[in-house]
CSV table of C-alpha atoms in Angstrom, one decimal:
chain,number,residue,atom,x,y,z
O,19,UNK,CA,104.6,102.1,78.9
O,20,UNK,CA,107.0,105.0,78.8
O,21,UNK,CA,110.5,105.4,77.5
O,22,UNK,CA,113.0,107.4,79.7
O,23,UNK,CA,112.8,110.5,77.8
O,24,UNK,CA,109.0,110.6,77.5
O,25,UNK,CA,107.5,110.9,81.0
O,26,UNK,CA,106.4,114.5,80.8
O,27,UNK,CA,105.2,114.1,77.3
O,28,UNK,CA,103.2,110.8,78.2
O,29,UNK,CA,101.4,112.8,81.0
O,30,UNK,CA,101.2,116.0,78.9
O,31,UNK,CA,102.8,118.0,81.6
O,32,UNK,CA,104.2,121.5,80.9
O,33,UNK,CA,106.6,121.6,83.9
O,34,UNK,CA,108.6,118.8,85.7
O,35,UNK,CA,106.8,119.3,88.9
O,36,UNK,CA,104.7,116.9,90.8
O,37,UNK,CA,102.9,117.9,94.1
O,38,UNK,CA,103.6,115.1,96.5
O,39,UNK,CA,100.6,113.3,97.8
O,40,UNK,CA,100.0,114.1,101.5
O,41,UNK,CA,97.4,112.0,103.0
O,42,UNK,CA,95.3,114.1,105.3
O,43,UNK,CA,96.9,117.5,104.2
O,44,UNK,CA,96.2,117.7,100.5
O,45,UNK,CA,92.9,118.6,99.0
O,46,UNK,CA,91.1,118.3,95.6
O,47,UNK,CA,91.6,122.0,95.5
O,48,UNK,CA,95.4,121.6,95.7
O,49,UNK,CA,95.8,118.9,93.3
O,50,UNK,CA,93.5,120.5,90.7
O,51,UNK,CA,95.4,123.9,90.8
O,52,UNK,CA,98.8,122.2,90.4
O,53,UNK,CA,97.5,120.2,87.5
O,54,UNK,CA,95.8,123.0,85.7
O,55,UNK,CA,99.0,125.2,86.3
O,56,UNK,CA,101.0,122.5,84.2
O,57,UNK,CA,102.4,120.3,86.9
O,58,UNK,CA,100.9,116.9,88.3
O,59,UNK,CA,98.7,117.3,91.3
O,60,UNK,CA,98.2,114.4,93.6
O,61,UNK,CA,95.7,113.1,96.1
O,62,UNK,CA,96.9,111.2,99.1
O,63,UNK,CA,94.4,108.5,99.6
O,64,UNK,CA,96.1,106.2,102.2
O,65,UNK,CA,93.5,107.2,104.8
O,66,UNK,CA,90.5,107.9,102.4
O,67,UNK,CA,87.7,105.3,102.3
O,68,UNK,CA,86.6,104.3,98.7
O,69,UNK,CA,83.6,106.7,99.1
O,70,UNK,CA,86.1,109.5,100.0
O,71,UNK,CA,88.4,108.6,97.0
O,72,UNK,CA,85.4,108.8,94.8
O,73,UNK,CA,84.5,112.2,96.1
O,74,UNK,CA,88.0,113.7,95.8
O,75,UNK,CA,88.5,112.3,92.3
O,76,UNK,CA,85.2,113.8,91.3
O,77,UNK,CA,86.1,117.2,92.7
O,78,UNK,CA,89.5,117.4,90.9
O,79,UNK,CA,87.9,116.3,87.7
O,80,UNK,CA,85.2,119.0,88.1
O,81,UNK,CA,87.9,121.7,88.4
O,82,UNK,CA,90.3,120.5,85.8
O,83,UNK,CA,90.4,118.2,82.7
O,84,UNK,CA,94.3,117.9,83.3
O,85,UNK,CA,95.9,114.6,84.5
O,86,UNK,CA,96.3,114.0,88.2
O,87,UNK,CA,97.8,111.2,90.5
O,88,UNK,CA,96.1,109.2,93.3
O,89,UNK,CA,98.4,107.6,96.0
O,90,UNK,CA,97.7,104.5,98.2
O,91,UNK,CA,99.7,103.0,101.2
O,92,UNK,CA,100.5,99.4,100.3
O,93,UNK,CA,99.3,97.8,103.6
O,94,UNK,CA,97.7,95.0,105.3
O,95,UNK,CA,95.0,95.4,108.1
O,96,UNK,CA,96.6,94.4,111.3
O,97,UNK,CA,95.2,92.1,114.1
O,98,UNK,CA,97.2,93.2,117.1
O,99,UNK,CA,97.2,91.3,120.4
O,100,UNK,CA,95.1,92.8,122.9
O,101,UNK,CA,97.8,92.9,125.5
O,102,UNK,CA,100.0,95.0,123.0
O,103,UNK,CA,97.3,97.3,122.5
O,104,UNK,CA,96.7,97.8,126.1
O,105,UNK,CA,100.3,98.5,126.7
O,106,UNK,CA,100.5,101.0,123.9
O,107,UNK,CA,97.4,102.8,125.2
O,108,UNK,CA,99.0,102.9,128.7
O,109,UNK,CA,102.1,104.7,127.3
O,110,UNK,CA,99.8,107.2,125.6
O,111,UNK,CA,97.7,107.7,128.7
O,112,UNK,CA,98.9,111.1,129.7
O,113,UNK,CA,98.3,112.5,126.1
O,114,UNK,CA,94.7,111.2,126.1
O,115,UNK,CA,94.2,112.8,129.7
O,116,UNK,CA,95.6,116.2,128.4
O,117,UNK,CA,92.8,116.3,125.8
O,118,UNK,CA,90.1,114.7,127.8
O,119,UNK,CA,89.8,111.6,125.7
O,120,UNK,CA,88.4,108.3,126.5
O,121,UNK,CA,91.4,105.7,126.7
O,122,UNK,CA,90.1,103.1,124.3
O,123,UNK,CA,91.3,101.5,121.0
O,124,UNK,CA,89.9,102.7,117.7
O,125,UNK,CA,87.1,101.1,115.9
O,126,UNK,CA,89.5,100.2,112.9
O,127,UNK,CA,93.2,100.4,112.3
O,128,UNK,CA,93.2,101.5,108.7
O,129,UNK,CA,91.4,101.5,105.5
O,130,UNK,CA,91.2,98.2,103.5
O,131,UNK,CA,93.7,98.1,100.9
O,132,UNK,CA,92.0,95.8,98.6
O,133,UNK,CA,88.8,97.8,98.6
O,134,UNK,CA,90.9,101.1,98.0
O,135,UNK,CA,92.8,99.3,95.2
O,136,UNK,CA,89.7,98.2,93.5
O,137,UNK,CA,88.4,101.9,93.8
O,138,UNK,CA,91.7,103.0,92.1
O,139,UNK,CA,91.0,100.7,89.2
O,140,UNK,CA,87.4,102.1,88.9
O,141,UNK,CA,88.6,105.7,88.9
O,142,UNK,CA,91.4,105.3,86.6
O,143,UNK,CA,93.6,108.4,87.4
O,144,UNK,CA,96.5,109.2,85.0
O,145,UNK,CA,99.0,108.0,87.6
O,146,UNK,CA,98.6,105.4,90.4
O,147,UNK,CA,101.3,105.8,93.0
O,148,UNK,CA,102.3,103.8,96.0
O,149,UNK,CA,104.3,103.9,99.1
O,150,UNK,CA,105.0,101.7,102.2
O,151,UNK,CA,105.3,98.6,100.1
O,152,UNK,CA,105.3,97.1,96.6
O,153,UNK,CA,102.6,95.7,94.2
O,154,UNK,CA,102.6,92.4,92.5
O,155,UNK,CA,103.2,92.3,88.9
O,156,UNK,CA,99.6,91.1,88.4
O,157,UNK,CA,98.3,94.2,90.3
O,158,UNK,CA,100.5,96.6,88.1
O,159,UNK,CA,99.2,94.7,85.1
O,160,UNK,CA,95.6,95.5,86.1
O,161,UNK,CA,96.4,99.3,86.6
O,162,UNK,CA,98.0,99.2,83.2
O,163,UNK,CA,95.0,97.9,81.7
O,164,UNK,CA,93.0,100.5,83.3
O,165,UNK,CA,95.1,103.2,81.6
O,166,UNK,CA,97.0,104.2,84.7
O,167,UNK,CA,100.8,104.9,84.8
O,168,UNK,CA,102.2,103.1,87.8
O,169,UNK,CA,104.7,105.0,90.1
O,170,UNK,CA,106.5,103.4,93.2
O,171,UNK,CA,108.4,105.0,96.1
O,172,UNK,CA,111.9,103.9,96.8
O,173,UNK,CA,114.4,104.9,99.6
O,174,UNK,CA,117.3,102.9,98.2
O,175,UNK,CA,118.4,101.4,94.9
O,176,UNK,CA,117.4,98.0,95.9
O,177,UNK,CA,113.8,99.2,96.3
O,178,UNK,CA,113.9,101.1,93.2
O,179,UNK,CA,115.0,98.1,91.2
O,180,UNK,CA,112.3,95.9,93.0
O,181,UNK,CA,109.6,98.5,91.5
O,182,UNK,CA,111.2,98.3,88.1
O,183,UNK,CA,111.2,94.6,88.1
O,184,UNK,CA,107.6,94.5,89.1
O,185,UNK,CA,106.8,96.5,86.0
O,186,UNK,CA,106.4,100.1,87.3
O,187,UNK,CA,106.7,102.9,84.9
O,188,UNK,CA,108.4,105.3,87.1
O,189,UNK,CA,110.1,105.4,90.6
O,190,UNK,CA,110.1,108.2,93.1
O,191,UNK,CA,113.6,108.3,94.8
O,192,UNK,CA,112.8,109.7,98.1
O,193,UNK,CA,115.6,111.2,100.0
O,194,UNK,CA,116.1,111.5,103.8
O,195,UNK,CA,115.5,115.2,103.6
O,196,UNK,CA,111.9,114.9,102.9
O,197,UNK,CA,108.9,115.6,105.2
O,198,UNK,CA,106.3,113.2,106.2
O,199,UNK,CA,106.6,109.4,106.2
O,200,UNK,CA,109.5,107.3,104.8
O,201,UNK,CA,108.6,104.8,102.1
O,202,UNK,CA,111.3,102.2,103.2
O,203,UNK,CA,109.9,98.7,102.6
O,204,UNK,CA,112.7,96.1,101.7
O,205,UNK,CA,115.8,97.7,103.2
O,206,UNK,CA,116.6,98.0,107.0
O,207,UNK,CA,115.8,101.5,108.3
O,208,UNK,CA,119.3,102.3,109.1
O,209,UNK,CA,120.2,101.6,105.3
O,210,UNK,CA,117.6,104.1,103.9
O,211,UNK,CA,119.3,107.2,105.2
O,212,UNK,CA,120.3,108.4,101.9
O,213,UNK,CA,120.1,112.1,100.7
O,214,UNK,CA,118.2,112.9,97.7
O,215,UNK,CA,121.3,114.2,95.7
O,216,UNK,CA,123.0,110.8,96.4
O,217,UNK,CA,120.0,108.6,95.8
O,218,UNK,CA,118.9,110.1,92.5
O,219,UNK,CA,121.8,109.6,90.4
O,220,UNK,CA,122.4,106.1,91.9
O,221,UNK,CA,118.9,105.3,90.9
O,222,UNK,CA,119.2,106.8,87.5
O,223,UNK,CA,122.4,104.6,86.8
O,224,UNK,CA,120.6,101.5,87.9
O,225,UNK,CA,117.3,101.8,86.3
O,226,UNK,CA,115.9,102.0,82.7
O,227,UNK,CA,112.6,103.7,83.8
O,228,UNK,CA,112.2,107.3,84.6
O,229,UNK,CA,113.3,108.5,88.3
O,230,UNK,CA,111.6,111.3,90.0
O,231,UNK,CA,113.4,113.1,92.6
O,232,UNK,CA,111.9,113.9,96.3
O,233,UNK,CA,113.2,115.3,99.4
O,234,UNK,CA,114.3,118.7,100.2
O,235,UNK,CA,113.5,120.3,97.0
O,236,UNK,CA,111.9,123.8,97.4
O,237,UNK,CA,112.7,126.1,94.5
O,238,UNK,CA,113.9,126.2,90.9
O,239,UNK,CA,117.5,125.7,91.9
O,240,UNK,CA,116.7,122.2,93.4
O,241,UNK,CA,114.7,121.3,90.5
O,242,UNK,CA,117.6,122.1,88.1
O,243,UNK,CA,120.0,120.1,90.4
O,244,UNK,CA,117.7,117.1,90.3
O,245,UNK,CA,117.2,117.1,86.5
O,246,UNK,CA,121.2,117.7,86.3
O,247,UNK,CA,121.5,114.3,88.1
O,248,UNK,CA,119.1,112.6,85.6
O,249,UNK,CA,115.8,112.9,87.3
O,250,UNK,CA,113.0,113.4,84.8
O,251,UNK,CA,110.7,115.6,87.3
O,252,UNK,CA,110.8,116.3,91.0
O,253,UNK,CA,108.1,115.6,93.7
O,254,UNK,CA,107.6,118.4,96.2
O,255,UNK,CA,105.5,118.0,99.5
O,256,UNK,CA,106.6,120.6,102.0
O,257,UNK,CA,106.8,123.5,99.4
O,258,UNK,CA,103.0,122.8,98.7
O,259,UNK,CA,101.9,122.4,102.2
O,260,UNK,CA,102.3,126.1,102.7
O,261,UNK,CA,99.9,126.8,100.1
O,262,UNK,CA,96.5,128.1,101.2
O,263,UNK,CA,94.9,125.2,99.3
O,264,UNK,CA,96.3,122.6,101.7
O,265,UNK,CA,94.1,121.4,104.5
O,266,UNK,CA,96.7,121.8,107.4
O,267,UNK,CA,95.3,123.3,110.6
O,268,UNK,CA,96.3,126.9,111.6
O,269,UNK,CA,98.7,125.9,114.1
O,270,UNK,CA,100.7,123.6,111.7
O,271,UNK,CA,100.7,126.4,109.2
O,272,UNK,CA,102.1,128.8,111.7
O,273,UNK,CA,104.7,126.4,112.7
O,274,UNK,CA,105.9,125.9,109.0
O,275,UNK,CA,106.1,129.7,108.7
O,276,UNK,CA,108.5,130.1,111.6
O,277,UNK,CA,110.6,126.9,111.1
O,278,UNK,CA,113.9,126.1,109.7
O,279,UNK,CA,115.5,122.7,108.4
O,280,UNK,CA,117.4,122.2,111.8
O,281,UNK,CA,114.0,122.3,113.6
O,282,UNK,CA,112.9,119.0,111.8
O,283,UNK,CA,113.4,115.4,113.4
O,284,UNK,CA,112.7,111.9,112.4
O,285,UNK,CA,110.2,110.4,114.7
O,286,UNK,CA,108.0,107.2,115.2
O,287,UNK,CA,105.9,108.9,117.8
O,288,UNK,CA,103.0,109.9,115.9
O,289,UNK,CA,102.5,106.9,113.6
O,290,UNK,CA,104.7,104.0,114.3
O,291,UNK,CA,106.7,104.6,111.0
O,292,UNK,CA,109.6,106.9,110.7
O,293,UNK,CA,108.6,110.3,109.5
O,294,UNK,CA,110.2,113.8,109.5
O,295,UNK,CA,108.5,116.7,111.2
O,296,UNK,CA,109.0,119.8,113.1
O,297,UNK,CA,110.1,118.8,116.7
O,298,UNK,CA,107.5,119.3,119.5
O,299,UNK,CA,106.9,118.1,123.2
O,300,UNK,CA,104.9,114.9,122.0
O,301,UNK,CA,108.0,113.9,120.0
O,302,UNK,CA,110.4,114.6,122.8
O,303,UNK,CA,108.4,112.7,125.2
O,304,UNK,CA,107.8,109.6,123.0
O,305,UNK,CA,111.0,109.5,121.1
O,306,UNK,CA,112.9,107.8,123.9
O,307,UNK,CA,110.2,105.0,123.7
O,308,UNK,CA,110.6,104.6,120.0
O,309,UNK,CA,111.6,100.9,120.1
O,310,UNK,CA,108.4,100.1,122.3
O,311,UNK,CA,105.9,101.7,120.0
O,312,UNK,CA,103.8,99.7,117.8
O,313,UNK,CA,104.2,99.8,114.0
O,314,UNK,CA,102.1,101.7,111.7
O,315,UNK,CA,99.2,101.6,111.4
O,316,UNK,CA,98.5,100.7,115.0
O,317,UNK,CA,100.4,103.7,116.6
O,318,UNK,CA,98.9,106.0,113.9
O,319,UNK,CA,95.4,105.0,114.7
O,320,UNK,CA,96.0,105.2,118.6
O,321,UNK,CA,97.5,108.7,118.0
O,322,UNK,CA,94.6,109.8,115.9
O,323,UNK,CA,92.5,111.0,118.4
O,324,UNK,CA,95.3,113.0,120.1
O,325,UNK,CA,96.2,114.6,116.7
O,326,UNK,CA,92.5,115.6,115.9
O,327,UNK,CA,91.9,117.1,119.4
O,328,UNK,CA,95.1,119.0,119.2
O,329,UNK,CA,94.4,120.4,116.0
O,330,UNK,CA,91.0,121.6,117.1
O,331,UNK,CA,92.5,123.2,120.2
O,332,UNK,CA,95.3,124.8,118.2
O,333,UNK,CA,97.9,123.0,120.2
O,334,UNK,CA,101.0,122.4,118.0
O,335,UNK,CA,102.5,120.2,120.7
O,336,UNK,CA,99.9,117.5,120.2
O,337,UNK,CA,100.1,117.5,116.4
O,338,UNK,CA,102.3,115.8,113.8
O,339,UNK,CA,103.8,118.8,112.1
O,340,UNK,CA,105.2,117.0,109.1
O,341,UNK,CA,107.9,119.1,107.2
O,342,UNK,CA,111.1,118.5,105.3
O,343,UNK,CA,114.5,120.0,105.8
O,344,UNK,CA,113.8,122.6,103.1
O,345,UNK,CA,111.0,124.1,105.3
O,346,UNK,CA,112.8,127.3,105.9
O,347,UNK,CA,112.2,128.2,102.2
O,348,UNK,CA,108.6,127.5,102.1
O,349,UNK,CA,106.4,130.2,100.3
O,350,UNK,CA,102.7,130.7,101.4
O,351,UNK,CA,101.4,131.2,97.8
O,352,UNK,CA,98.6,129.9,96.0
O,353,UNK,CA,99.4,126.6,94.4
O,354,UNK,CA,99.1,127.9,90.8
O,355,UNK,CA,101.3,130.9,91.6
O,356,UNK,CA,104.0,128.5,93.2
O,357,UNK,CA,104.1,126.3,90.3
O,358,UNK,CA,104.6,129.3,87.8
O,359,UNK,CA,107.2,130.8,90.3
O,360,UNK,CA,109.1,127.4,90.4
O,361,UNK,CA,109.0,127.1,86.5
O,362,UNK,CA,110.3,130.7,86.1
O,363,UNK,CA,113.1,130.0,88.6
O,364,UNK,CA,114.0,126.9,86.6
O,365,UNK,CA,114.0,128.7,83.3
O,366,UNK,CA,116.5,131.2,84.5
O,367,UNK,CA,119.0,128.3,85.1
O,368,UNK,CA,120.9,126.7,82.3
O,369,UNK,CA,118.6,123.9,81.0
O,370,UNK,CA,119.8,120.5,81.4
O,371,UNK,CA,118.9,117.7,79.1
O,372,UNK,CA,116.6,115.0,80.3
O,373,UNK,CA,118.2,111.6,80.0
């Protein structure tokens, strides 16, 4: 669908800047602002129902005619054993009691991926991106016939090659510095601890499709470094979390404003999948139990009431304060202003040819 030198041209982007999909934290306003400013805005739809996906896509399209991305978690709905759920709830009982929550399992564990995928085909965003797993060649073919460019997430070269072999058009090389969830799906967790600046050139050398760099990139210098290593664009999450258009709670916003990279940790406490966020008491209490916590999405659903209650109470210690190691360089600018600032910073650096 695309040649290695035509990713930006294919999407009609003015700048090699992609706002990362951030399920639960991004908004249609954020995505539309980034796209309208010449980057690529994204909607994280992993936790959005089909109806919510339609509503969010319509809101973006009402605000801009520019392309945008929609992201899904490649995920099967679990059917956990009742005794496992009971044990997991027992571990969380102090947290539930702290926020006066009933100690009971959720009504559902996650959104149905097949229904979300069908909705994605219906909505036909310019880019359909995926994490936590990989699509089949047949699924990628359906997206291509719908006019979507398909973008997969990889934390190792092995995963990047798997996406290329399945027929994806581009791969996001996601370094360990990045905030939020790790997209590891083939490699062992321990093998995916690769920094962005090491992972990107390795993927560029191994692949014939475009590579997008993600993880720890916060300014024009980081963008220039990624392009110099052969990436065609960068995907930035933490940088856009600080924008007023994001949906994060005030306590999370305050934590971002005061954090440094050394304050972030990798944890399974909040969701059951390794993710990077600003350390707090919930992480410190549950991290020693990491091996006992159920996998995503079970732990994620069990912690959902705690996260929501903590956000409502303004209690940062009960929230998942996702942030990458570049958090200390976050700037609380409107999204369009941030895109323009990043583009100006990049322009002041010697341009590097896209490979």
